[in-house]
mmCIF file of C-alpha atoms and ligand atoms in Angstrom:
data_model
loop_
_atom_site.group_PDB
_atom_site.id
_atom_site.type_symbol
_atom_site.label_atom_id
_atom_site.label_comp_id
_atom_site.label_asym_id
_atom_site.label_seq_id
_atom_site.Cartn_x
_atom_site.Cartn_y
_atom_site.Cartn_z
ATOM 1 C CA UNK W 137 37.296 59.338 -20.623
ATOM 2 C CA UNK W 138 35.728 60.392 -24.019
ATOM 3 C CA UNK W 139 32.061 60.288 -23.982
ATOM 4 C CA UNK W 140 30.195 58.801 -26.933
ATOM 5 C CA UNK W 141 29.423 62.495 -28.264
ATOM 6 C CA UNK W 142 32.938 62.978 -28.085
ATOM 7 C CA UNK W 143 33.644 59.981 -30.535
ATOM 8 C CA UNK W 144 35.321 61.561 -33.144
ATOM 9 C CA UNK W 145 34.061 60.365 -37.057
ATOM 10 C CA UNK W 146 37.862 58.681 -37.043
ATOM 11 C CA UNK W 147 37.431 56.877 -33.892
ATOM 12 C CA UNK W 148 33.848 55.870 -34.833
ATOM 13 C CA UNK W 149 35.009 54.444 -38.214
ATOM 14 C CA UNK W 150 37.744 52.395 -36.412
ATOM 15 C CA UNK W 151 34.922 51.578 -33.459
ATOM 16 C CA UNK W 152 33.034 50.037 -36.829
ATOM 17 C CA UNK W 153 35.958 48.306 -37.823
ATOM 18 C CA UNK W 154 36.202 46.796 -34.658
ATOM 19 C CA UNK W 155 32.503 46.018 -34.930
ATOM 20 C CA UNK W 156 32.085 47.787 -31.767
ATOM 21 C CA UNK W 157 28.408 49.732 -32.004
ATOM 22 C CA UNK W 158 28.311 53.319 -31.055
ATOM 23 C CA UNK W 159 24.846 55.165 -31.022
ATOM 24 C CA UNK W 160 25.051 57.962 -33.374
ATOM 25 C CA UNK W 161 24.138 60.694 -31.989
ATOM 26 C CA UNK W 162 20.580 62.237 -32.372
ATOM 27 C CA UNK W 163 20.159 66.142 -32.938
ATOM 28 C CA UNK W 164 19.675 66.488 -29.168
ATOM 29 C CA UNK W 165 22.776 64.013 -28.800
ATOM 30 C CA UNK W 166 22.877 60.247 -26.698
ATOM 31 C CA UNK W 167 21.249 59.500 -23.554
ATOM 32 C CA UNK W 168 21.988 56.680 -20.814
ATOM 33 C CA UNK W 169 19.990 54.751 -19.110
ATOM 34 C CA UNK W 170 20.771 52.096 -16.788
ATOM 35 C CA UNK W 171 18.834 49.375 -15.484
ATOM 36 C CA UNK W 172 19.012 48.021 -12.079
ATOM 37 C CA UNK W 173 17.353 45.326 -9.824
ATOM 38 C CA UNK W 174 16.713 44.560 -6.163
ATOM 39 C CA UNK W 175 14.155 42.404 -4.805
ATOM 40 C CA UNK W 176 11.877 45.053 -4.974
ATOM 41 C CA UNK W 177 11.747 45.308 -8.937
ATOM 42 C CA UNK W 178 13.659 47.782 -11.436
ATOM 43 C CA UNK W 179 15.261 51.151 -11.171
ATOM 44 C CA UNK W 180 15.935 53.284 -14.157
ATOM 45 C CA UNK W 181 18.290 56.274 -13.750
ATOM 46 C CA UNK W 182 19.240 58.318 -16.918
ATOM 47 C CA UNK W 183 21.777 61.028 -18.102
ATOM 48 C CA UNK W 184 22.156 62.796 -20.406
ATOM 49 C CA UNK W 185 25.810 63.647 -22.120
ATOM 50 C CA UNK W 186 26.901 66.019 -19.537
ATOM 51 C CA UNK W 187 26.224 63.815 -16.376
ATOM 52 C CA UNK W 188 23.307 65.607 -15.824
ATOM 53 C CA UNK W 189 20.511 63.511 -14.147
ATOM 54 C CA UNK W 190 17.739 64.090 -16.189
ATOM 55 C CA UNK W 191 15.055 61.499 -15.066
ATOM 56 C CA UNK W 192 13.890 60.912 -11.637
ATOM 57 C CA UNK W 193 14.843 57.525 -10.110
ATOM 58 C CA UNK W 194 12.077 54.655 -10.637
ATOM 59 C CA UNK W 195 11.214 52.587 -8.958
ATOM 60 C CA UNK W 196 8.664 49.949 -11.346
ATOM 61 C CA UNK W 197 6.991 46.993 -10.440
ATOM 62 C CA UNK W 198 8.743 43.874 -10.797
ATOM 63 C CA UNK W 199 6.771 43.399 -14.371
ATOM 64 C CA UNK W 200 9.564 43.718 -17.183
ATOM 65 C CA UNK W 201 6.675 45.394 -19.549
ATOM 66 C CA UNK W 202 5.902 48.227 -16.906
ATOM 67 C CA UNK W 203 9.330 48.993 -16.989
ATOM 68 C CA UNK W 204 9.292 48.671 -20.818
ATOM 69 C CA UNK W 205 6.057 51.165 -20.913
ATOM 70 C CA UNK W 206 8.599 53.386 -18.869
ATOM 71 C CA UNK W 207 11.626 53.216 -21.049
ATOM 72 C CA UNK W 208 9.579 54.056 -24.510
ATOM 73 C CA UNK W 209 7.626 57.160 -22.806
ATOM 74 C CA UNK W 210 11.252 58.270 -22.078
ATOM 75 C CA UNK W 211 12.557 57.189 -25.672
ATOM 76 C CA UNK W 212 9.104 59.510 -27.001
ATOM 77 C CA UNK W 213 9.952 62.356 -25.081
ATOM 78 C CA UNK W 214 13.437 62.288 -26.122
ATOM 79 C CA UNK W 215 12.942 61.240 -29.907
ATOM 80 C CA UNK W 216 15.829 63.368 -31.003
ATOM 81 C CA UNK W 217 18.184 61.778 -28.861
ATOM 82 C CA UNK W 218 19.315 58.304 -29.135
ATOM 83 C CA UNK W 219 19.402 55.669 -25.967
ATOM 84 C CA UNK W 220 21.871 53.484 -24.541
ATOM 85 C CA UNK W 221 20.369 50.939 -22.094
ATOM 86 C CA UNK W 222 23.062 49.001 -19.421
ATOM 87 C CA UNK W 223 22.660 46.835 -17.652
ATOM 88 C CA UNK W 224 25.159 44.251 -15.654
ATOM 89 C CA UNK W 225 26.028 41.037 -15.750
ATOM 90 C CA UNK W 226 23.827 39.700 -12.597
ATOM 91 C CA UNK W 227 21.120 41.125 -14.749
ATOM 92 C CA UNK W 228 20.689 38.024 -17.909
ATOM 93 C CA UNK W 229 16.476 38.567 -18.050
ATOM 94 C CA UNK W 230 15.571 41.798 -19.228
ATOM 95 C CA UNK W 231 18.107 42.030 -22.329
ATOM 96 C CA UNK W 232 16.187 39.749 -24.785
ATOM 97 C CA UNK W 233 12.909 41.806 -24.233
ATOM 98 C CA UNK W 234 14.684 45.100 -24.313
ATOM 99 C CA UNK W 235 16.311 44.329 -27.642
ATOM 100 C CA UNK W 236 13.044 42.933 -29.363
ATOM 101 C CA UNK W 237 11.480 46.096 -28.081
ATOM 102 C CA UNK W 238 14.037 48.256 -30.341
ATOM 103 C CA UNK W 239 16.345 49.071 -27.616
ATOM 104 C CA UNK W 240 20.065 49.235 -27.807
ATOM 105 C CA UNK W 241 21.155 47.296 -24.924
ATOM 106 C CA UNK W 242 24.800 47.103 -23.007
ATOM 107 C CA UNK W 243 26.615 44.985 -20.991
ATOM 108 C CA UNK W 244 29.082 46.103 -17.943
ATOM 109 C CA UNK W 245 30.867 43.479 -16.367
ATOM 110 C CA UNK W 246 32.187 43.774 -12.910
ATOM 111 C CA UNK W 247 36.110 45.002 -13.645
ATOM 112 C CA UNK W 248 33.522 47.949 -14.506
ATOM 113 C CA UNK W 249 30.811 48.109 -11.412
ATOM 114 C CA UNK W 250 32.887 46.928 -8.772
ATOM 115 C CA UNK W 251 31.445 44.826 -6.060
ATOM 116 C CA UNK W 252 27.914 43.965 -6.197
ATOM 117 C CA UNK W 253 25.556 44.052 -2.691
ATOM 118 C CA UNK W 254 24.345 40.623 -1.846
ATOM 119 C CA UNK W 255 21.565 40.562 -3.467
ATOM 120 C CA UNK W 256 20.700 43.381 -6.094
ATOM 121 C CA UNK W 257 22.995 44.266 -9.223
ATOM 122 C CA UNK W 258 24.980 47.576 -9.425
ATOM 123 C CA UNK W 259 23.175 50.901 -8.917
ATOM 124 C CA UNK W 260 20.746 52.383 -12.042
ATOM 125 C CA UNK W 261 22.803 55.445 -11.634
ATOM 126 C CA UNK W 262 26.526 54.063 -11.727
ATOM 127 C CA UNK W 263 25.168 51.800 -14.870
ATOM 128 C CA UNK W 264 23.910 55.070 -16.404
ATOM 129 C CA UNK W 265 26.888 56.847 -15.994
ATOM 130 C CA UNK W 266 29.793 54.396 -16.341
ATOM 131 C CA UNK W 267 28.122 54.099 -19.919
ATOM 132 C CA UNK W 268 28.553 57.827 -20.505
ATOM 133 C CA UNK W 269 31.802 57.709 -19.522
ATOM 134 C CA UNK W 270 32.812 55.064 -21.841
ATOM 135 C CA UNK W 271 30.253 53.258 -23.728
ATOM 136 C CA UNK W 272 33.097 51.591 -26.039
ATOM 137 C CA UNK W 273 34.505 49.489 -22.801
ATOM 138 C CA UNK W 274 30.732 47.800 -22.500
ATOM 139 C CA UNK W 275 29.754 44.927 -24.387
ATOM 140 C CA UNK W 276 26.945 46.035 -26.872
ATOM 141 C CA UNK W 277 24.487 42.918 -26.654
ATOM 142 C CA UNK W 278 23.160 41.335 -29.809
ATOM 143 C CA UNK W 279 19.930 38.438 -29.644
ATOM 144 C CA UNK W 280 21.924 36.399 -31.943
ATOM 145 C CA UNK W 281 24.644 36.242 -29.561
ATOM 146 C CA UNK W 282 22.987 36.405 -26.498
ATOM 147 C CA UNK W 283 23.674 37.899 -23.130
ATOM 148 C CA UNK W 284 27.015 36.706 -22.659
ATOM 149 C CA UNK W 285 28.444 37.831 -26.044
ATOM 150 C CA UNK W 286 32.427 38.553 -25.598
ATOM 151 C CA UNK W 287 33.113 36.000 -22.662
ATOM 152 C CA UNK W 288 31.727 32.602 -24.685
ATOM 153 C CA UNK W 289 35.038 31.762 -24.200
ATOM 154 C CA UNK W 290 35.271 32.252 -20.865
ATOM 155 C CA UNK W 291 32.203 30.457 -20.403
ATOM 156 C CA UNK W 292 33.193 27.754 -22.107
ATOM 157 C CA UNK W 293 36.815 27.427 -20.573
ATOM 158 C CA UNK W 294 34.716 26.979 -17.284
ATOM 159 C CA UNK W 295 32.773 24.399 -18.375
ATOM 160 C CA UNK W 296 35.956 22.432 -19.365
ATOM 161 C CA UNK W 297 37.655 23.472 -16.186
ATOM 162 C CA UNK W 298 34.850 21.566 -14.407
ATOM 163 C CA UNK W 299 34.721 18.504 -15.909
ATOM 164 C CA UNK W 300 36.154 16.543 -13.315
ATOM 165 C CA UNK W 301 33.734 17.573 -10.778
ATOM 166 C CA UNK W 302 30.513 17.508 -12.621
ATOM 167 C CA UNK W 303 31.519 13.948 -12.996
ATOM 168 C CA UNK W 304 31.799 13.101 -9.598
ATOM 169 C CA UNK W 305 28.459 15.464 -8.198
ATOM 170 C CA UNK W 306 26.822 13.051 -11.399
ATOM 171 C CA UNK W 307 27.944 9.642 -10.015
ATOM 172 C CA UNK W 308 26.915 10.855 -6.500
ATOM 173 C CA UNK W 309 23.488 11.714 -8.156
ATOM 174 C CA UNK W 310 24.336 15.692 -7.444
ATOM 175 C CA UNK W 311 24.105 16.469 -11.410
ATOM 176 C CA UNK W 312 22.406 15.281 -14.444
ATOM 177 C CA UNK W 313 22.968 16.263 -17.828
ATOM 178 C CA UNK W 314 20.672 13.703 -19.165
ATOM 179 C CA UNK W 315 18.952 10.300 -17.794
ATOM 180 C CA UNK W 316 19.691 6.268 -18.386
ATOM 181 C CA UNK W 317 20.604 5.848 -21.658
ATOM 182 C CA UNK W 318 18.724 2.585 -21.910
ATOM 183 C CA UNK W 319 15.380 4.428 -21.132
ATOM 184 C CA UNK W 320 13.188 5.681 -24.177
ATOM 185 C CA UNK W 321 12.108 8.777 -21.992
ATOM 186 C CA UNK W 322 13.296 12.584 -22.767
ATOM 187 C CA UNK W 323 12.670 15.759 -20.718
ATOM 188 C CA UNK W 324 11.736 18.656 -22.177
ATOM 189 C CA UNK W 325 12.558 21.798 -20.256
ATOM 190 C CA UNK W 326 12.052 25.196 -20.414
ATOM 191 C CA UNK W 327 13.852 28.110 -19.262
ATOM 192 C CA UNK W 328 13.918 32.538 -17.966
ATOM 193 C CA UNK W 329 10.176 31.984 -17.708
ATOM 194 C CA UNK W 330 7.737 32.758 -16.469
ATOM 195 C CA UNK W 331 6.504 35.051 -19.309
ATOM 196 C CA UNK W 332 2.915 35.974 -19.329
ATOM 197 C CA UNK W 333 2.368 34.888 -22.586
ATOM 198 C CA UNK W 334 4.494 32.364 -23.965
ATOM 199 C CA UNK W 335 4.576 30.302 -20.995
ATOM 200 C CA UNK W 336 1.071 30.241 -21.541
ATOM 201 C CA UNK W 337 1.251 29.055 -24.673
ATOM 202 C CA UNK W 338 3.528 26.184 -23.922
ATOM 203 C CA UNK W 339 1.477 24.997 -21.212
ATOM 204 C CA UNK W 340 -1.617 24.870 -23.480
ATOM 205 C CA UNK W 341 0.592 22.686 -25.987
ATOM 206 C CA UNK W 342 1.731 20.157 -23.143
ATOM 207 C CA UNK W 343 -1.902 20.032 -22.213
ATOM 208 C CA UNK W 344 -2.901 19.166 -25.903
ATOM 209 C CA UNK W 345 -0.549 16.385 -25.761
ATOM 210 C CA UNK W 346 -0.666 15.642 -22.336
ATOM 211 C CA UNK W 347 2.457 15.644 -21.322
ATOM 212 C CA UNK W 348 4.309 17.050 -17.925
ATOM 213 C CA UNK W 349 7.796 19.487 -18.772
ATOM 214 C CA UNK W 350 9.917 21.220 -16.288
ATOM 215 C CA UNK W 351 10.513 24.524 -16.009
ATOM 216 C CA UNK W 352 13.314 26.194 -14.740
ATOM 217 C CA UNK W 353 11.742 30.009 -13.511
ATOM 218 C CA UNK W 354 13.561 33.188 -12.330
ATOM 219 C CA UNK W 355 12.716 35.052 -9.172
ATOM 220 C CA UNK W 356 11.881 38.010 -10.650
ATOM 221 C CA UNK W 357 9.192 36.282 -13.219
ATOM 222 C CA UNK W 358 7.994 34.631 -10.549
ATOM 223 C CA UNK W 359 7.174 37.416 -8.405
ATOM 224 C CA UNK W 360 5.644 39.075 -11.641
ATOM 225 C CA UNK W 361 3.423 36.280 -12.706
ATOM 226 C CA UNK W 362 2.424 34.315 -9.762
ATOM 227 C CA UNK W 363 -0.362 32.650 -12.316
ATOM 228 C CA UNK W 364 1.212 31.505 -14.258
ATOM 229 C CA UNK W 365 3.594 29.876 -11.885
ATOM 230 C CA UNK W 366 0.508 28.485 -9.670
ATOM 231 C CA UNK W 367 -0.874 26.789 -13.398
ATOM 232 C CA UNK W 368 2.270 24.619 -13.612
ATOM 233 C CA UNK W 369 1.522 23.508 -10.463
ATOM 234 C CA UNK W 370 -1.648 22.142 -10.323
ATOM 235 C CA UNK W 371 -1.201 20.464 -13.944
ATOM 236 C CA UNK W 372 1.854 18.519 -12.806
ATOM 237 C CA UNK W 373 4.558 20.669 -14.477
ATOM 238 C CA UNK W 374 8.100 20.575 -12.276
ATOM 239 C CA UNK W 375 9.019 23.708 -11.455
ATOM 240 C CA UNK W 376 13.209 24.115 -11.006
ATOM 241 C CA UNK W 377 15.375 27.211 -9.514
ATOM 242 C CA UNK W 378 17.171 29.462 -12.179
ATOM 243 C CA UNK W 379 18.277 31.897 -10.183
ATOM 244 C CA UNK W 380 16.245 35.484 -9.147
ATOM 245 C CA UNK W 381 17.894 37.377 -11.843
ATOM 246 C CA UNK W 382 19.955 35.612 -14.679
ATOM 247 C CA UNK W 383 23.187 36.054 -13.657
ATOM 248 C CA UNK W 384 26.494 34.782 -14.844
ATOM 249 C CA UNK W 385 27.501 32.815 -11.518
ATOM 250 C CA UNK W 386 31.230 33.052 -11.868
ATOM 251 C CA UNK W 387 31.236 37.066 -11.160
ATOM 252 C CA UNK W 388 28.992 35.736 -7.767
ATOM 253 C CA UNK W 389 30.578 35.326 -4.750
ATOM 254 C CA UNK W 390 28.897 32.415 -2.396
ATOM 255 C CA UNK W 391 26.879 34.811 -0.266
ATOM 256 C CA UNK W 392 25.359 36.336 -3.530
ATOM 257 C CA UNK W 393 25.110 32.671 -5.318
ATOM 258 C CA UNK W 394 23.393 31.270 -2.076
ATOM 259 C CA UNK W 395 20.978 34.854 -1.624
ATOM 260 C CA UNK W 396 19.817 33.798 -5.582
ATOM 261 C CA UNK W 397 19.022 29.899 -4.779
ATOM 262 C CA UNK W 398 17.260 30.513 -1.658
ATOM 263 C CA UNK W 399 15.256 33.509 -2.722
ATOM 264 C CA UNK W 400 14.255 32.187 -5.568
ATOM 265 C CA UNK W 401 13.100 28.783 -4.052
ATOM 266 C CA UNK W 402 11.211 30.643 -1.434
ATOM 267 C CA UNK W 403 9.480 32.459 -4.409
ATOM 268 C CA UNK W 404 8.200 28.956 -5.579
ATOM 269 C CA UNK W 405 7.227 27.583 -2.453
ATOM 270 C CA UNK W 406 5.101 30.449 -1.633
ATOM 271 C CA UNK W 407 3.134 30.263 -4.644
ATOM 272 C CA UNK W 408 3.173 26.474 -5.333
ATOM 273 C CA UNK W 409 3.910 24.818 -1.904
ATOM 274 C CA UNK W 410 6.742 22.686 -3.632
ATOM 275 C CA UNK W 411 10.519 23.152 -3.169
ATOM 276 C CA UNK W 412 12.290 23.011 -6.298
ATOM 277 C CA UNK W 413 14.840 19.903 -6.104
ATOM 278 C CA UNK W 414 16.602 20.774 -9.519
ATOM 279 C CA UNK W 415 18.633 24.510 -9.575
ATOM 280 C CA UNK W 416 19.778 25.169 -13.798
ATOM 281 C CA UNK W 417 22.751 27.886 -13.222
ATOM 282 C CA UNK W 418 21.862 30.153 -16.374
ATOM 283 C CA UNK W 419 23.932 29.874 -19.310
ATOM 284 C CA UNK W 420 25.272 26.594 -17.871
ATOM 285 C CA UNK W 421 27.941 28.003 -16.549
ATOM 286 C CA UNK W 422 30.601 25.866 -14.385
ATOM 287 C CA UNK W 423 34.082 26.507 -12.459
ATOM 288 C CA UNK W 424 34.996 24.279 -10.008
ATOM 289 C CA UNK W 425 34.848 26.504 -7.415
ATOM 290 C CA UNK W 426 30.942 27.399 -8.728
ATOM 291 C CA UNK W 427 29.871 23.456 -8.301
ATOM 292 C CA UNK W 428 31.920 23.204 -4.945
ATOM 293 C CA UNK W 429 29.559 26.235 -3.920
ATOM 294 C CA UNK W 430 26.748 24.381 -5.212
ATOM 295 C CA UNK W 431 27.134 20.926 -3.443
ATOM 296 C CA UNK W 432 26.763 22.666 -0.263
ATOM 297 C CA UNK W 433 23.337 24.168 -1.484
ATOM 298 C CA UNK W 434 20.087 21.708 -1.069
ATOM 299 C CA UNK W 435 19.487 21.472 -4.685
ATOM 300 C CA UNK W 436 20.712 19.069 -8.112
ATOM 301 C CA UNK W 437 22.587 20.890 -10.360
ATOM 302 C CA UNK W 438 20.337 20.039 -14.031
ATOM 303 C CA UNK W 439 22.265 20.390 -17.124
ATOM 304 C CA UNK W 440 20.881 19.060 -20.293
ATOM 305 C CA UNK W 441 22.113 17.423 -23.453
ATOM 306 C CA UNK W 442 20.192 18.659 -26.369
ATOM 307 C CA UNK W 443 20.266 22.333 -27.011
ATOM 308 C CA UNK W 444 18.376 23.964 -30.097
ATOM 309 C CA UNK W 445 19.808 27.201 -29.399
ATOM 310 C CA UNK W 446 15.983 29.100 -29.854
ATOM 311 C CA UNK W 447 16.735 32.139 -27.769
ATOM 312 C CA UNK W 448 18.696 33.101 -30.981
ATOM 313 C CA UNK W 449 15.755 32.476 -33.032
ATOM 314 C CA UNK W 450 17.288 30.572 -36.075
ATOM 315 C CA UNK W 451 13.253 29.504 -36.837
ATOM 316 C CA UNK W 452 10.809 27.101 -36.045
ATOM 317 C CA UNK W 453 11.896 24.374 -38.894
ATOM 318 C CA UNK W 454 15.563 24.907 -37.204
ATOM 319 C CA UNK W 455 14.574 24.852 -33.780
ATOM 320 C CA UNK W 456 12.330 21.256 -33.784
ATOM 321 C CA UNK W 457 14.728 19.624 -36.506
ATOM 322 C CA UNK W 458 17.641 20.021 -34.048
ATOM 323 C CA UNK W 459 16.181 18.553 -31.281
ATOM 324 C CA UNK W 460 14.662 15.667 -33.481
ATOM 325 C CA UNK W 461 17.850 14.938 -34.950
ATOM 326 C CA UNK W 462 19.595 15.286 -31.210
ATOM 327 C CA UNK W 463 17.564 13.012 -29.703
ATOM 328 C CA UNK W 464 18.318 9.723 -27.863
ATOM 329 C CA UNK W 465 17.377 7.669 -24.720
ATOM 330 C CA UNK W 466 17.353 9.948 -21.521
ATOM 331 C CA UNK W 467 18.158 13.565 -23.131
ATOM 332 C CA UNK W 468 17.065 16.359 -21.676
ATOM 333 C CA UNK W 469 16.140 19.505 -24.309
ATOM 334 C CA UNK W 470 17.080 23.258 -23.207
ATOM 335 C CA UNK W 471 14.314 25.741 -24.477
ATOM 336 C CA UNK W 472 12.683 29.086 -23.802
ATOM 337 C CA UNK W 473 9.449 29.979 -22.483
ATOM 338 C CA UNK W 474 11.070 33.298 -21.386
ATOM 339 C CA UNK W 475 13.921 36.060 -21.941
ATOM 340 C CA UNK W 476 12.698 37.933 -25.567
ATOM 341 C CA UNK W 477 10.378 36.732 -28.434
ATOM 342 C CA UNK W 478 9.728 32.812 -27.547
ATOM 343 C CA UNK W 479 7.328 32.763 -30.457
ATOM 344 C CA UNK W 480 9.211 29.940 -32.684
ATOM 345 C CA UNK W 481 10.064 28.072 -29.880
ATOM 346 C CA UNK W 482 6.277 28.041 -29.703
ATOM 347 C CA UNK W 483 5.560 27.375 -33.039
ATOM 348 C CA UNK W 484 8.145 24.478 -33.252
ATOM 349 C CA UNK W 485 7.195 22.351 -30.136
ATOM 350 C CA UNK W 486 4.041 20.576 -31.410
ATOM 351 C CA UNK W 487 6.347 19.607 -34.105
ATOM 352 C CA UNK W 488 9.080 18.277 -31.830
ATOM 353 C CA UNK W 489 6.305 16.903 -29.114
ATOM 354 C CA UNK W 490 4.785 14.622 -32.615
ATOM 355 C CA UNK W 491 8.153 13.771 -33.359
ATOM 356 C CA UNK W 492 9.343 12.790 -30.047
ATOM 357 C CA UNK W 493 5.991 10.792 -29.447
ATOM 358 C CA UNK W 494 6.434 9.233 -32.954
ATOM 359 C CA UNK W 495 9.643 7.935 -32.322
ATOM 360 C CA UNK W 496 8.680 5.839 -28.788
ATOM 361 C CA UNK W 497 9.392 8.281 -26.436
ATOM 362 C CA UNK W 498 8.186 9.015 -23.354
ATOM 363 C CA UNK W 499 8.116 12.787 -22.519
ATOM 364 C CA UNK W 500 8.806 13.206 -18.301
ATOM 365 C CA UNK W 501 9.782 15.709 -16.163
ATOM 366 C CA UNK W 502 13.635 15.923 -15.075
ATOM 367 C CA UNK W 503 12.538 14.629 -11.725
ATOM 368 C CA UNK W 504 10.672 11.561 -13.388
ATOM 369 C CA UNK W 505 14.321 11.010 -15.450
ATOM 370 C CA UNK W 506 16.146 11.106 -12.677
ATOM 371 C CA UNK W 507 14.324 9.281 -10.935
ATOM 372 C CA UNK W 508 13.933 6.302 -13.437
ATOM 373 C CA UNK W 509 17.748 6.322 -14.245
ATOM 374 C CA UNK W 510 18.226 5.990 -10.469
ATOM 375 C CA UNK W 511 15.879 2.980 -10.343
ATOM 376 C CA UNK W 512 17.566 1.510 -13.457
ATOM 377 C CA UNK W 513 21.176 1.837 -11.787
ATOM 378 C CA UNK W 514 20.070 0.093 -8.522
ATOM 379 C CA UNK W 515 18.533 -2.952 -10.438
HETATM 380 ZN ZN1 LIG Q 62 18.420 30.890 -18.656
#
């Protein structure tokens, strides 16, 4: 298989046609890095276009920007080459911060890993070097589109697939996608924290206002920035399961999918002596066979109603206008406090907390909804 210095100018014009995004090569040609993770953090391997190993294994600590620091000293002492970063697809929380640092960042999908271990992604040095071999079959990730850009479809089929099902986990109280409809409360929730900013940030807002949210963390954050998760706690925040590492649950198998819940939930209750009762699979994904493996886990499947869409950053005018205009008795809002550059979400929530407020409603955590729209059913 051609590597990308062997792309031809004829194959990269029709590669551009295709609107598939080759690195050009620098004077020194491309280099490959992949990206792996296990529960003890990162690992970066990287080759160069020969196969040759040109980096020694790393292993960082779980903290994204350490690994970040790593990636740009390598990116420095290579700055005639250019860099391909993979990664896989049980890997959904590093790609947003990669990309706003300047990195070109690449998807491989399991029909080109192979089997995952339970609990850990593919190896740094098979991601390096299946990109070598052929960047062109990876998915070249875009912010706009997010991590799962090319199987949308897919993703969406599922969710259709699964109607059936996430009706009957909702009417056994198993799933919510939103609360009583005849209940002027809304949830706001936040997810792929935490970040040790921007989470920050948001909790300072809900202070201002004082107002409880939910967030919906991932392991590895939460192994990262313990403080920030211990903050939520103590001021009342809800803390939910979203997985250790971001990934797309349908390429999971049930060992791997339970490994991620339970990890994950033992993260939390180490640091904030609570046991998350809501799990958020990332992206939202569904098959029936996913929720089957989920009704056997100790957790409620949360889903939510009103989506702004701000981990594509469309603005901060775009981001609270959609969930003002979206919003009705018992939704539950989908944001960002982590995953890449959170800053309009930021901006926009005072603006959608005034709003909300403005318009009668009363701003709860998921387990408050739930809870409520339970009560209201039973009267
Ligand atoms: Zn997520």
């Amino acid at each position: 298989m051609p590597s990308a210095e062997d792309v031809r100018p004829a194959a990269r014009a029709a590669d551009a046609r295709r609107g598939v995004d080759i690195p050009t090569a620098g004077d020194d040609g491309v280099f490959y890095t992949g990206i792996a993770w296990s529960s003890l953090g990162y690992e970066v391997a990287v080759v160069d276009a020969t196969g040759t190993h040109t980096a020694p294994d790393v292993h960082v600590t779980p903290n994204l920007w350490t690994l970040i620091e790593y990636l740009e000293s390598l990116r420095l002492s290579r700055k005639n080459c250019n860099m391909a970063v993979a990664i896989d697809s049980s890997n959904g929380m590093v790609d947003g911060t990669l990309m706003t640092a300047g990195f070109d960042v690449y998807r491989a999908d399991p029909w080109h890993v192979g089997a995952l271990p339970t609990f850990g992604s593919a190896s740094a040095l098979s991601l390096a070097e299946v990109s070598r071999q052929n960047l062109r079959a990876l998915t070249r990730l875009q912010i706009k589109t997010g991590t799962l850009t090319g199987r949308i479809h897919e993703l969406n089929n599922g969710i259709l697939r699964s109607r059936k099902m996430r009706d009957v986990m909702t009417m056994a109280g198993r799933c919510i996608s939103h609360g009583s409809r005849h209940l002027r409360q809304i949830a706001l929730t936040f997810d792929d924290g935490p970040h040790p900013k921007y989470t920050h940030e948001v909790i300072d807002i809900l202070e201002r206002y004082e107002i409880k949210a939910t967030f919906f963390c991932v392991g590895a954050n939460i192994s990262a920035f313990p403080d920030a998760i211990q903050r939520m706690a103590d001021l009342g925040h809800e803390i939910g399961n979203h997985t250790w590492s971001h990934p797309y649950l349908p390429d999971l198998n049930p060992q791997q999918l339970t490994r991620q819940i339970e990890e994950t939930s033992t993260a939390i209750h180490q640091i904030a002596q609570c046991t998350p009762t809501f799990f958020r699979p990332p992206y939202g994904s569904q098959s029936p066979a996913l929720l089957s493996s989920l009704l056997i886990q100790d957790v409620i499947v949360a889903l939510w109603d009103i989506e702004p869409l701000d981990w594509a950053m469309p603005g901060a005018t775009q981001i609270s206008g959609r969930v003002l205009g979206g919003a009705q008795p018992g939704s539950v809002v989908l944001m960002h406090d982590g995953g890449g550059d959170r800053s309009q979400t930021v901006a926009a929530l005072p603006e959608i907390i005034e709003g909300l407020l403005e318009m009668g409603y009363e701003l709860v955590t998921v387990s408050a909804l739930a809870n409520a729209s339970q009560r209201r059913e039973n009267l």
